mmCIF file of C-alpha atoms in Angstrom:
data_model
loop_
_atom_site.group_PDB
_atom_site.id
_atom_site.type_symbol
_atom_site.label_atom_id
_atom_site.label_comp_id
_atom_site.label_asym_id
_atom_site.label_seq_id
_atom_site.Cartn_x
_atom_site.Cartn_y
_atom_site.Cartn_z
ATOM 1 C CA MET A 1 -24.309 -58.350 134.996
ATOM 2 C CA LYS A 2 -26.079 -55.028 134.713
ATOM 3 C CA ALA A 3 -28.077 -54.259 131.582
ATOM 4 C CA SER A 4 -26.173 -51.016 131.049
ATOM 5 C CA THR A 5 -22.884 -52.929 131.071
ATOM 6 C CA ILE A 6 -24.154 -55.404 128.487
ATOM 7 C CA TRP A 7 -25.411 -52.585 126.269
ATOM 8 C CA ASP A 8 -21.950 -51.016 126.309
ATOM 9 C CA LYS A 9 -20.617 -53.989 124.330
ATOM 10 C CA ARG A 10 -20.436 -53.211 120.622
ATOM 11 C CA TRP A 11 -21.524 -56.671 119.456
ATOM 12 C CA VAL A 12 -24.718 -56.392 121.505
ATOM 13 C CA ARG A 13 -25.607 -53.100 119.844
ATOM 14 C CA VAL A 14 -24.823 -54.538 116.403
ATOM 15 C CA ILE A 15 -27.070 -57.556 117.013
ATOM 16 C CA ALA A 16 -29.872 -55.351 118.374
ATOM 17 C CA ALA A 17 -29.722 -53.032 115.365
ATOM 18 C CA THR A 18 -29.636 -55.989 112.967
ATOM 19 C CA VAL A 19 -32.652 -57.641 114.600
ATOM 20 C CA PHE A 20 -34.573 -54.348 114.523
ATOM 21 C CA TRP A 21 -34.013 -53.745 110.797
ATOM 22 C CA LEU A 22 -34.637 -57.375 109.852
ATOM 23 C CA GLY A 23 -37.864 -57.250 111.822
ATOM 24 C CA LEU A 24 -38.914 -54.041 110.094
ATOM 25 C CA TRP A 25 -38.004 -55.541 106.705
ATOM 26 C CA GLN A 26 -40.105 -58.627 107.469
ATOM 27 C CA ALA A 27 -43.046 -56.521 108.668
ATOM 28 C CA VAL A 28 -43.038 -54.418 105.477
ATOM 29 C CA SER A 29 -42.811 -57.552 103.318
ATOM 30 C CA LEU A 30 -45.869 -59.016 105.059
ATOM 31 C CA ALA A 31 -47.835 -55.811 104.533
ATOM 32 C CA LEU A 32 -47.063 -55.620 100.799
ATOM 33 C CA PRO A 33 -47.535 -58.121 97.964
ATOM 34 C CA LYS A 34 -44.582 -60.486 97.520
ATOM 35 C CA LEU A 35 -44.343 -59.401 93.905
ATOM 36 C CA LEU A 36 -43.490 -55.841 95.002
ATOM 37 C CA PHE A 37 -41.439 -56.436 98.145
ATOM 38 C CA ALA A 38 -39.538 -59.634 98.958
ATOM 39 C CA GLY A 39 -38.882 -60.561 102.576
ATOM 40 C CA PRO A 40 -35.539 -61.498 104.176
ATOM 41 C CA ALA A 41 -36.082 -65.256 103.755
ATOM 42 C CA GLN A 42 -36.937 -64.925 100.059
ATOM 43 C CA THR A 43 -33.955 -62.658 99.482
ATOM 44 C CA VAL A 44 -31.493 -64.994 101.207
ATOM 45 C CA GLN A 45 -32.929 -67.974 99.310
ATOM 46 C CA SER A 46 -32.516 -66.099 96.040
ATOM 47 C CA LEU A 47 -28.971 -65.079 96.985
ATOM 48 C CA PHE A 48 -27.891 -68.664 97.668
ATOM 49 C CA SER A 49 -29.487 -69.747 94.412
ATOM 50 C CA MET A 50 -27.558 -67.064 92.527
ATOM 51 C CA ILE A 51 -24.257 -67.931 94.208
ATOM 52 C CA GLY A 52 -24.424 -71.383 92.647
ATOM 53 C CA SER A 53 -24.762 -69.905 89.166
ATOM 54 C CA ALA A 54 -21.810 -69.170 86.882
ATOM 55 C CA ASP A 55 -23.598 -66.057 85.596
ATOM 56 C CA PHE A 56 -23.472 -64.559 89.103
ATOM 57 C CA TRP A 57 -19.694 -64.771 89.352
ATOM 58 C CA LEU A 58 -19.209 -63.736 85.734
ATOM 59 C CA SER A 59 -21.266 -60.579 86.301
ATOM 60 C CA ILE A 60 -19.360 -59.752 89.491
ATOM 61 C CA GLY A 61 -15.984 -60.325 87.833
ATOM 62 C CA TYR A 62 -16.918 -58.189 84.843
ATOM 63 C CA SER A 63 -18.231 -55.272 86.885
ATOM 64 C CA ILE A 64 -15.525 -55.310 89.564
ATOM 65 C CA GLY A 65 -12.794 -55.510 86.931
ATOM 66 C CA LYS A 66 -14.128 -52.517 85.008
ATOM 67 C CA ILE A 67 -14.852 -50.424 88.107
ATOM 68 C CA ALA A 68 -11.457 -51.268 89.630
ATOM 69 C CA GLY A 69 -9.799 -50.102 86.406
ATOM 70 C CA GLY A 70 -11.609 -46.765 86.578
ATOM 71 C CA PHE A 71 -10.772 -46.438 90.278
ATOM 72 C CA ALA A 72 -7.068 -47.150 89.738
ATOM 73 C CA LEU A 73 -6.846 -44.703 86.843
ATOM 74 C CA ALA A 74 -8.592 -41.973 88.866
ATOM 75 C CA PHE A 75 -6.397 -42.641 91.905
ATOM 76 C CA VAL A 76 -3.104 -42.460 90.011
ATOM 77 C CA LEU A 77 -4.076 -39.433 87.928
ATOM 78 C CA GLY A 78 -5.638 -37.707 90.947
ATOM 79 C CA CYS A 79 -2.426 -38.129 92.943
ATOM 80 C CA LEU A 80 -0.205 -36.911 90.102
ATOM 81 C CA LEU A 81 -2.328 -33.854 89.352
ATOM 82 C CA ALA A 82 -2.719 -33.026 93.058
ATOM 83 C CA VAL A 83 1.076 -32.946 93.407
ATOM 84 C CA LEU A 84 1.331 -30.833 90.249
ATOM 85 C CA ALA A 85 -1.341 -28.418 91.507
ATOM 86 C CA HIS A 86 0.421 -28.167 94.858
ATOM 87 C CA ARG A 87 3.687 -27.196 93.194
ATOM 88 C CA ALA A 88 2.303 -24.999 90.386
ATOM 89 C CA ALA A 89 -0.375 -22.378 91.012
ATOM 90 C CA LEU A 90 -1.230 -22.209 87.295
ATOM 91 C CA ALA A 91 -2.053 -25.932 87.208
ATOM 92 C CA ARG A 92 -4.248 -25.534 90.284
ATOM 93 C CA VAL A 93 -6.187 -22.681 88.666
ATOM 94 C CA LEU A 94 -6.666 -24.592 85.408
ATOM 95 C CA LEU A 95 -7.807 -27.793 87.126
ATOM 96 C CA GLU A 96 -10.244 -26.160 89.551
ATOM 97 C CA PRO A 97 -13.168 -25.726 87.084
ATOM 98 C CA ALA A 98 -12.889 -29.323 85.854
ATOM 99 C CA VAL A 99 -12.859 -30.685 89.405
ATOM 100 C CA GLN A 100 -15.873 -28.565 90.369
ATOM 101 C CA ILE A 101 -17.808 -29.807 87.326
ATOM 102 C CA MET A 102 -17.013 -33.429 88.184
ATOM 103 C CA LYS A 103 -18.220 -32.825 91.732
ATOM 104 C CA SER A 104 -21.453 -31.160 90.655
ATOM 105 C CA VAL A 105 -22.716 -33.005 87.563
ATOM 106 C CA PRO A 106 -25.135 -35.871 88.441
ATOM 107 C CA VAL A 107 -23.834 -39.314 87.555
ATOM 108 C CA ALA A 108 -26.914 -40.084 85.425
ATOM 109 C CA CYS A 109 -26.312 -36.992 83.263
ATOM 110 C CA PHE A 110 -22.673 -37.933 82.781
ATOM 111 C CA VAL A 111 -23.589 -41.504 81.827
ATOM 112 C CA VAL A 112 -26.124 -40.390 79.218
ATOM 113 C CA VAL A 113 -23.603 -38.040 77.604
ATOM 114 C CA ALA A 114 -20.728 -40.535 77.862
ATOM 115 C CA LEU A 115 -22.742 -43.201 76.046
ATOM 116 C CA ILE A 116 -22.642 -40.943 72.979
ATOM 117 C CA TRP A 117 -18.842 -41.232 72.913
ATOM 118 C CA VAL A 118 -18.047 -44.749 74.164
ATOM 119 C CA ARG A 119 -19.457 -48.257 73.991
ATOM 120 C CA SER A 120 -21.577 -49.380 76.927
ATOM 121 C CA ALA A 121 -18.889 -51.931 77.843
ATOM 122 C CA TRP A 122 -16.647 -49.081 79.038
ATOM 123 C CA ILE A 123 -19.254 -46.960 80.797
ATOM 124 C CA SER A 124 -18.501 -48.321 84.277
ATOM 125 C CA VAL A 125 -14.802 -47.476 83.836
ATOM 126 C CA LEU A 126 -15.592 -43.863 82.951
ATOM 127 C CA THR A 127 -18.241 -43.519 85.646
ATOM 128 C CA ALA A 128 -15.931 -44.830 88.375
ATOM 129 C CA PHE A 129 -13.204 -42.466 87.193
ATOM 130 C CA PHE A 130 -15.657 -39.556 87.145
ATOM 131 C CA VAL A 131 -16.678 -39.922 90.811
ATOM 132 C CA VAL A 132 -13.310 -41.006 92.272
ATOM 133 C CA PHE A 133 -10.977 -38.454 90.687
ATOM 134 C CA PRO A 134 -12.264 -35.307 92.491
ATOM 135 C CA VAL A 135 -12.292 -37.101 95.861
ATOM 136 C CA VAL A 136 -8.666 -38.224 95.523
ATOM 137 C CA TYR A 137 -7.509 -34.922 94.047
ATOM 138 C CA ILE A 138 -9.115 -32.736 96.728
ATOM 139 C CA ASN A 139 -8.084 -34.926 99.672
ATOM 140 C CA LEU A 140 -4.470 -35.282 98.600
ATOM 141 C CA GLN A 141 -4.154 -31.597 97.785
ATOM 142 C CA GLN A 142 -5.454 -30.782 101.269
ATOM 143 C CA GLY A 143 -2.984 -33.223 102.794
ATOM 144 C CA LEU A 144 -0.072 -31.646 100.925
ATOM 145 C CA SER A 145 -1.185 -28.188 102.055
ATOM 146 C CA ASP A 146 -1.154 -29.352 105.685
ATOM 147 C CA VAL A 147 2.465 -30.560 105.606
ATOM 148 C CA ASP A 148 4.366 -28.815 108.398
ATOM 149 C CA ALA A 149 6.717 -26.220 106.880
ATOM 150 C CA LYS A 150 8.992 -26.450 109.929
ATOM 151 C CA MET A 151 9.427 -30.182 109.395
ATOM 152 C CA LEU A 152 10.365 -29.565 105.774
ATOM 153 C CA GLU A 153 12.890 -26.954 106.830
ATOM 154 C CA MET A 154 14.376 -29.346 109.387
ATOM 155 C CA ALA A 155 14.650 -32.050 106.724
ATOM 156 C CA ARG A 156 16.539 -29.642 104.466
ATOM 157 C CA VAL A 157 18.851 -28.602 107.307
ATOM 158 C CA PHE A 158 19.751 -32.241 108.001
ATOM 159 C CA GLY A 159 20.278 -32.852 104.289
ATOM 160 C CA LEU A 160 17.701 -35.594 103.854
ATOM 161 C CA SER A 161 17.354 -36.926 100.324
ATOM 162 C CA GLY A 162 14.103 -36.545 98.421
ATOM 163 C CA GLY A 163 13.054 -40.130 99.161
ATOM 164 C CA LYS A 164 13.768 -39.878 102.887
ATOM 165 C CA ARG A 165 12.050 -36.487 103.035
ATOM 166 C CA PHE A 166 8.979 -38.016 101.401
ATOM 167 C CA ARG A 167 8.827 -40.916 103.881
ATOM 168 C CA ALA A 168 9.621 -38.853 106.974
ATOM 169 C CA VAL A 169 7.610 -35.678 106.308
ATOM 170 C CA TYR A 170 5.143 -35.983 103.446
ATOM 171 C CA LEU A 171 3.963 -39.563 103.962
ATOM 172 C CA PRO A 172 2.750 -39.194 107.591
ATOM 173 C CA ALA A 173 0.924 -35.993 106.606
ATOM 174 C CA VAL A 174 -0.864 -37.222 103.487
ATOM 175 C CA VAL A 175 -1.655 -40.858 104.357
ATOM 176 C CA PRO A 176 -4.691 -40.004 106.565
ATOM 177 C CA TYR A 177 -6.130 -37.976 103.671
ATOM 178 C CA VAL A 178 -5.431 -40.771 101.182
ATOM 179 C CA LEU A 179 -7.073 -43.342 103.466
ATOM 180 C CA SER A 180 -10.079 -41.060 103.877
ATOM 181 C CA ALA A 181 -10.328 -40.692 100.100
ATOM 182 C CA CYS A 182 -10.159 -44.482 99.695
ATOM 183 C CA ARG A 183 -12.882 -45.116 102.271
ATOM 184 C CA VAL A 184 -15.226 -42.636 100.632
ATOM 185 C CA SER A 185 -14.471 -43.270 96.984
ATOM 186 C CA VAL A 186 -14.448 -47.085 96.833
ATOM 187 C CA GLY A 187 -18.134 -47.259 97.747
ATOM 188 C CA MET A 188 -18.925 -44.338 95.474
ATOM 189 C CA ALA A 189 -17.099 -45.987 92.575
ATOM 190 C CA LEU A 190 -19.038 -49.229 92.964
ATOM 191 C CA LYS A 191 -22.416 -47.511 93.263
ATOM 192 C CA ALA A 192 -21.764 -45.113 90.390
ATOM 193 C CA GLY A 193 -20.300 -47.853 88.197
ATOM 194 C CA VAL A 194 -23.339 -50.070 88.696
ATOM 195 C CA ALA A 195 -25.654 -47.088 88.096
ATOM 196 C CA GLY A 196 -23.861 -46.516 84.791
ATOM 197 C CA GLU A 197 -24.321 -50.179 83.904
ATOM 198 C CA ILE A 198 -28.050 -49.999 84.618
ATOM 199 C CA ILE A 199 -28.331 -47.214 82.030
ATOM 200 C CA GLY A 200 -25.823 -48.586 79.496
ATOM 201 C CA LEU A 201 -26.726 -52.271 80.033
ATOM 202 C CA PRO A 202 -23.372 -53.847 79.101
ATOM 203 C CA ARG A 203 -23.571 -57.619 78.740
ATOM 204 C CA TRP A 204 -22.709 -59.773 81.786
ATOM 205 C CA SER A 205 -22.685 -56.940 84.343
ATOM 206 C CA ILE A 206 -24.256 -56.368 87.759
ATOM 207 C CA GLY A 207 -26.178 -53.431 86.318
ATOM 208 C CA GLU A 208 -27.732 -55.645 83.644
ATOM 209 C CA GLN A 209 -28.774 -58.216 86.273
ATOM 210 C CA LEU A 210 -30.394 -55.499 88.390
ATOM 211 C CA TYR A 211 -32.250 -54.132 85.380
ATOM 212 C CA LEU A 212 -33.543 -57.594 84.400
ATOM 213 C CA SER A 213 -34.679 -58.245 87.981
ATOM 214 C CA LYS A 214 -36.622 -54.984 87.924
ATOM 215 C CA LEU A 215 -37.993 -55.640 84.434
ATOM 216 C CA TYR A 216 -39.429 -59.018 85.459
ATOM 217 C CA LEU A 217 -40.533 -57.734 88.914
ATOM 218 C CA ASN A 218 -38.274 -60.266 90.627
ATOM 219 C CA THR A 219 -37.776 -58.325 93.861
ATOM 220 C CA ALA A 220 -36.064 -61.252 95.604
ATOM 221 C CA ASP A 221 -33.266 -61.201 93.011
ATOM 222 C CA LEU A 222 -33.264 -57.396 93.066
ATOM 223 C CA PHE A 223 -32.706 -57.327 96.834
ATOM 224 C CA ALA A 224 -30.175 -60.159 96.617
ATOM 225 C CA TRP A 225 -28.096 -58.201 94.103
ATOM 226 C CA SER A 226 -28.390 -55.113 96.317
ATOM 227 C CA LEU A 227 -27.033 -57.090 99.287
ATOM 228 C CA THR A 228 -24.216 -58.337 97.062
ATOM 229 C CA ILE A 229 -23.269 -54.767 96.129
ATOM 230 C CA ILE A 230 -23.238 -53.730 99.809
ATOM 231 C CA ALA A 231 -21.055 -56.705 100.738
ATOM 232 C CA LEU A 232 -18.646 -56.028 97.856
ATOM 233 C CA SER A 233 -18.390 -52.359 98.836
ATOM 234 C CA LEU A 234 -17.530 -53.207 102.461
ATOM 235 C CA LEU A 235 -15.047 -55.902 101.430
ATOM 236 C CA LEU A 236 -13.249 -53.724 98.888
ATOM 237 C CA GLU A 237 -13.059 -50.836 101.350
ATOM 238 C CA LYS A 238 -11.481 -53.059 104.014
ATOM 239 C CA LEU A 239 -8.988 -54.563 101.556
ATOM 240 C CA LEU A 240 -7.970 -51.182 100.183
ATOM 241 C CA VAL A 241 -7.529 -49.580 103.602
ATOM 242 C CA HIS A 242 -5.521 -52.557 104.915
ATOM 243 C CA ALA A 243 -3.300 -52.486 101.819
ATOM 244 C CA ALA A 244 -2.657 -48.751 102.225
ATOM 245 C CA ALA A 245 -1.901 -49.170 105.934
ATOM 246 C CA ALA A 246 0.509 -52.036 105.224
ATOM 247 C CA LEU A 247 2.259 -49.952 102.582
ATOM 248 C CA GLN A 248 2.549 -47.043 104.994
ATOM 249 C CA LYS A 249 4.057 -49.338 107.650
ATOM 250 C CA LYS A 250 6.545 -50.760 105.168
ATOM 251 C CA TRP A 251 7.675 -47.310 104.021
ATOM 252 C CA GLY A 252 7.899 -46.113 107.609
ATOM 253 C CA ALA A 253 10.124 -49.032 108.561
ATOM 254 C CA ALA A 254 12.391 -48.271 105.610
ATOM 255 C CA THR A 255 12.916 -44.665 106.692
#
């Protein structure tokens, strides 16, 4: 088999890229003191050690639960207000400054201010909401704006009910935008929520574990928690996208 044909296979490229970055990681770890930069073997060993600890799962459950709550609240409110803004120009004008501020203000600044108003236990909820809401609102509003006016007119001519009109016209138009918002915002919510926890230091959270790893210069644990966050972000994104796609298929079949 020709080399070019083998290289065309996706799994070969994935393995090659993985080997390259692992090799670079190992090379950097050998060049620096272990105290400052843990290698892949140390990190994996630390990760397996953490997995066997109840504190590991407690911290994950706490953080994911809080961040998921903020995500869900932002998603529902973002959808409702996007529909309202689409139907009422006044609502769109009033909401625009707030959305722009949420897009522009750094997460760290928001966290510092928010800690004046709320307990640190709720900071990840607010932070997740803060970063997810504008993404959902803007994407859904764009999707509603792109709905084909001719299709809506045809639906009215044929006398389709509101529910059937939603499934036949609106749903196919807005679902790609909603899926795009989910893909982008789920990772953002996790990263921002953990960043808020690092500043607020709520008990039994991923952010607290990261801060303690940094405080004690335990880079193996620090990298292990970072890998955990990456894995959680990818897993949650896949689950959310598959759930949305399944819901779209179910609604489409019911049309």
